[in-house]
């Protein structure tokens, strides 16, 4: 997390780029301490500030005037600052509905409770209608997780502002897929068990997003298991943030939470129990997780594996995905 903050600071202040689209700052609500609301989404008020955040650098680059950072290069470099200082970027419908950015997404329903509508809904893949000027086209993302809706909007805003054709943008969004493993990687086993491998890394926001995707895929009709390793690089806020995730597990009604690691993992387990989760298990190693689940999983179970990269829970997820 510290390294991501340093990269963001460099992008914002170095003067090395023609323009910077700072979505992280744009969705922040200046009236509140920090951009994230109780549901870990950008504040509604913050969404309304996206327009000036994008408009100034776009106008400068498009008009040939000096860019906001006061320099020009023959090859334009347009970095995009998201909320990666805190987590994988994602947000709420309200934040972007309130925005007057030229790129407007009218989000279709991401089904949370009806698994039979279509497979893509039950798999937590987002759908929305992308609108830009007089153009509109449906988009179905190939990646799992509602939090990718705003990732897609950010990519579309940047591409359209840079002059990429609308048809090319929508084709790219519809064709987007995972480029690396262990990032919301979903495997349907022959025995009916669904394994969600999101163990590449973990932060409070990305864990929350993964848990919501788990609940969406299970759609209140399938048993849910959440294997949660510790989150790293949280500093003095680590105890409180782990406890918050534990409470979130209970709020979402996850049936079988399993926490993995040391003191902070125990804090997650305790918070989940205190908030009403009845079947919480804490173990110290990933090998214990594999032993628990190899025999314990049944058809129709949906299992999420999530944790810091250093916890190496992606190895556990890979073993569970193959059933070995």
C-alpha angles and dihedrals in degrees: 000000000000091000091050091052090051091051091049090050090051092050092050099044111023098083089222095121135067093228140350125216101204105195090163091063094035097061094046118110105225090202092066131053101257134358099262125093129206090280091050091250129124113275117260091236090052092058091063091064094063093090099064090039091060101029099063098055092039092053092047094049094041096049098047092241119135111287122247090262091053102243142086132211132190090242114048116225114196112182119191119218111206128171093283091125084074105019147310105321117258138138150171134284091241094057092057097035087059091051122096094206111141088241106072125179120204099200118218119214116289097207113234101169110027113069095177099063097086133328093244092056093049089048091059094244110152125238127193143149113250113214127189119165107312093341124099132169137165118250127198112186119222092210124083123244136063089238089072090069092080092039086058092047091052091050092048093048092051095045095046091047089052090055101259111153119259093236091051091050095050091045090052093049093048091049098045115124140164115296096185134033131249093039108114088318108171123203124185108207121212090245092060098258115134116212120197110196108196095145099121089102143327141222128163093263096045092047090052090049092049092049091052090051090051090053091047094051092046089047093198090289103083130059113258129213122187118194105193124185124192122283118233137214096029096127119199091347092064098098094049094044093050090049090050091054089051090055090047090056089057093044091055092048096238105182102212118021116186117188120200129202139023137319098329092050088052089053089056091051093048093048091049091051093046090051093054109274107142104189104050120151127187122199131172103220139039090236089064089053092054091049091051096048103036090074099021102061121095134189114287093027114134113210127193120195114193135159147118115305091245090061088065092213087150085079090057090047092051091051092049092047091058093040092238 
